[in-house]
Amino acid sequence: MKEQEGKKLERRLRLIEGQVRGIIRLLAEDRSPVEILTQISAIQEGLKGVARSILKEYLTSTTYSAIRSRNKRERSRFIEQLLSTLFRFTF
């Protein structure tokens, strides 16, 4: 993963970390379940965004390698790996 992309993901994860701490605070303050659930939803969406970014980088690099490979067995292995990853994280 490129250094710039890694730093961007780290910033996003730190934001999510702050949101988790906020939920702990909301629970300690006995705040509304709606407020807590709203924060949980925001965290889930944030994590999905991080996962999508990582998956995109992985798929891009793996696909590029598969296309460049002249070895049919290696291409097939890459395709199987791609499909396995897609199925694992999208269904």
CSV table of C-alpha atoms in Angstrom, one decimal:
chain,number,residue,atom,x,y,z
A,1,MET,CA,0.0,0.0,0.0
A,2,LYS,CA,1.3,3.5,-0.8
A,3,GLU,CA,2.5,5.5,2.1
A,4,GLN,CA,0.0,8.4,1.4
A,5,GLU,CA,-2.9,6.0,1.3
A,6,GLY,CA,-1.7,4.3,4.5
A,7,LYS,CA,-1.6,7.6,6.3
A,8,LYS,CA,-5.1,8.5,5.0
A,9,LEU,CA,-6.5,5.2,6.3
A,10,GLU,CA,-4.7,5.7,9.6
A,11,ARG,CA,-6.4,9.1,10.0
A,12,ARG,CA,-9.8,7.5,9.2
A,13,LEU,CA,-9.2,4.8,11.8
A,14,ARG,CA,-8.2,7.3,14.4
A,15,LEU,CA,-11.4,9.2,13.8
A,16,ILE,CA,-13.3,5.9,14.2
A,17,GLU,CA,-11.4,5.2,17.4
A,18,GLY,CA,-12.6,8.6,18.7
A,19,GLN,CA,-16.1,7.7,17.8
A,20,VAL,CA,-15.8,4.5,19.8
A,21,ARG,CA,-14.6,6.4,22.8
A,22,GLY,CA,-17.6,8.7,22.3
A,23,ILE,CA,-19.9,5.8,22.5
A,24,ILE,CA,-18.3,4.7,25.8
A,25,ARG,CA,-18.9,8.2,27.1
A,26,LEU,CA,-22.5,8.3,25.9
A,27,LEU,CA,-23.1,5.0,27.7
A,28,ALA,CA,-21.5,6.3,30.9
A,29,GLU,CA,-23.7,9.4,30.7
A,30,ASP,CA,-26.8,7.2,30.1
A,31,ARG,CA,-27.6,9.0,26.9
A,32,SER,CA,-30.4,8.2,24.5
A,33,PRO,CA,-30.2,4.8,22.7
A,34,VAL,CA,-30.9,6.7,19.4
A,35,GLU,CA,-27.7,8.8,19.9
A,36,ILE,CA,-25.7,5.7,20.7
A,37,LEU,CA,-27.1,3.8,17.7
A,38,THR,CA,-26.4,6.8,15.4
A,39,GLN,CA,-22.7,6.7,16.5
A,40,ILE,CA,-22.6,2.9,16.0
A,41,SER,CA,-24.0,3.4,12.5
A,42,ALA,CA,-21.4,6.0,11.7
A,43,ILE,CA,-18.6,3.7,12.9
A,44,GLN,CA,-19.9,0.9,10.8
A,45,GLU,CA,-19.9,3.1,7.7
A,46,GLY,CA,-16.5,4.4,8.5
A,47,LEU,CA,-15.1,0.9,8.8
A,48,LYS,CA,-16.8,-0.1,5.5
A,49,GLY,CA,-15.0,2.8,3.9
A,50,VAL,CA,-11.7,1.7,5.2
A,51,ALA,CA,-12.4,-1.9,4.1
A,52,ARG,CA,-13.4,-0.7,0.6
A,53,SER,CA,-10.1,1.3,0.3
A,54,ILE,CA,-8.0,-1.7,1.3
A,55,LEU,CA,-9.9,-4.1,-0.9
A,56,LYS,CA,-9.6,-1.7,-3.9
A,57,GLU,CA,-5.8,-1.5,-3.4
A,58,TYR,CA,-5.6,-5.2,-3.1
A,59,LEU,CA,-7.7,-5.9,-6.1
A,60,THR,CA,-5.9,-3.4,-8.2
A,61,SER,CA,-2.5,-4.8,-7.5
A,62,THR,CA,-3.6,-8.4,-7.8
A,63,THR,CA,-5.5,-7.9,-11.0
A,64,TYR,CA,-2.5,-6.0,-12.5
A,65,SER,CA,-0.2,-8.9,-11.6
A,66,ALA,CA,-2.6,-11.5,-13.0
A,67,ILE,CA,-2.9,-9.6,-16.3
A,68,ARG,CA,0.9,-9.3,-16.6
A,69,SER,CA,1.6,-12.9,-15.9
A,70,ARG,CA,2.3,-15.1,-18.9
A,71,ASN,CA,2.0,-18.2,-16.8
A,72,LYS,CA,-1.5,-19.6,-17.2
A,73,ARG,CA,-1.4,-21.4,-13.8
A,74,GLU,CA,-0.4,-18.2,-12.1
A,75,ARG,CA,-3.2,-16.3,-13.7
A,76,SER,CA,-5.7,-18.9,-12.7
A,77,ARG,CA,-4.4,-18.7,-9.1
A,78,PHE,CA,-4.7,-15.0,-9.1
A,79,ILE,CA,-8.3,-15.2,-10.4
A,80,GLU,CA,-9.2,-17.7,-7.8
A,81,GLN,CA,-7.7,-15.5,-5.1
A,82,LEU,CA,-9.6,-12.5,-6.4
A,83,LEU,CA,-12.9,-14.4,-6.5
A,84,SER,CA,-12.3,-15.8,-3.0
A,85,THR,CA,-11.6,-12.3,-1.7
A,86,LEU,CA,-14.6,-10.8,-3.3
A,87,PHE,CA,-16.9,-13.5,-2.1
A,88,ARG,CA,-15.5,-13.3,1.4
A,89,PHE,CA,-16.0,-9.6,1.8
A,90,THR,CA,-19.1,-8.9,-0.3
A,91,PHE,CA,-21.5,-11.7,0.5
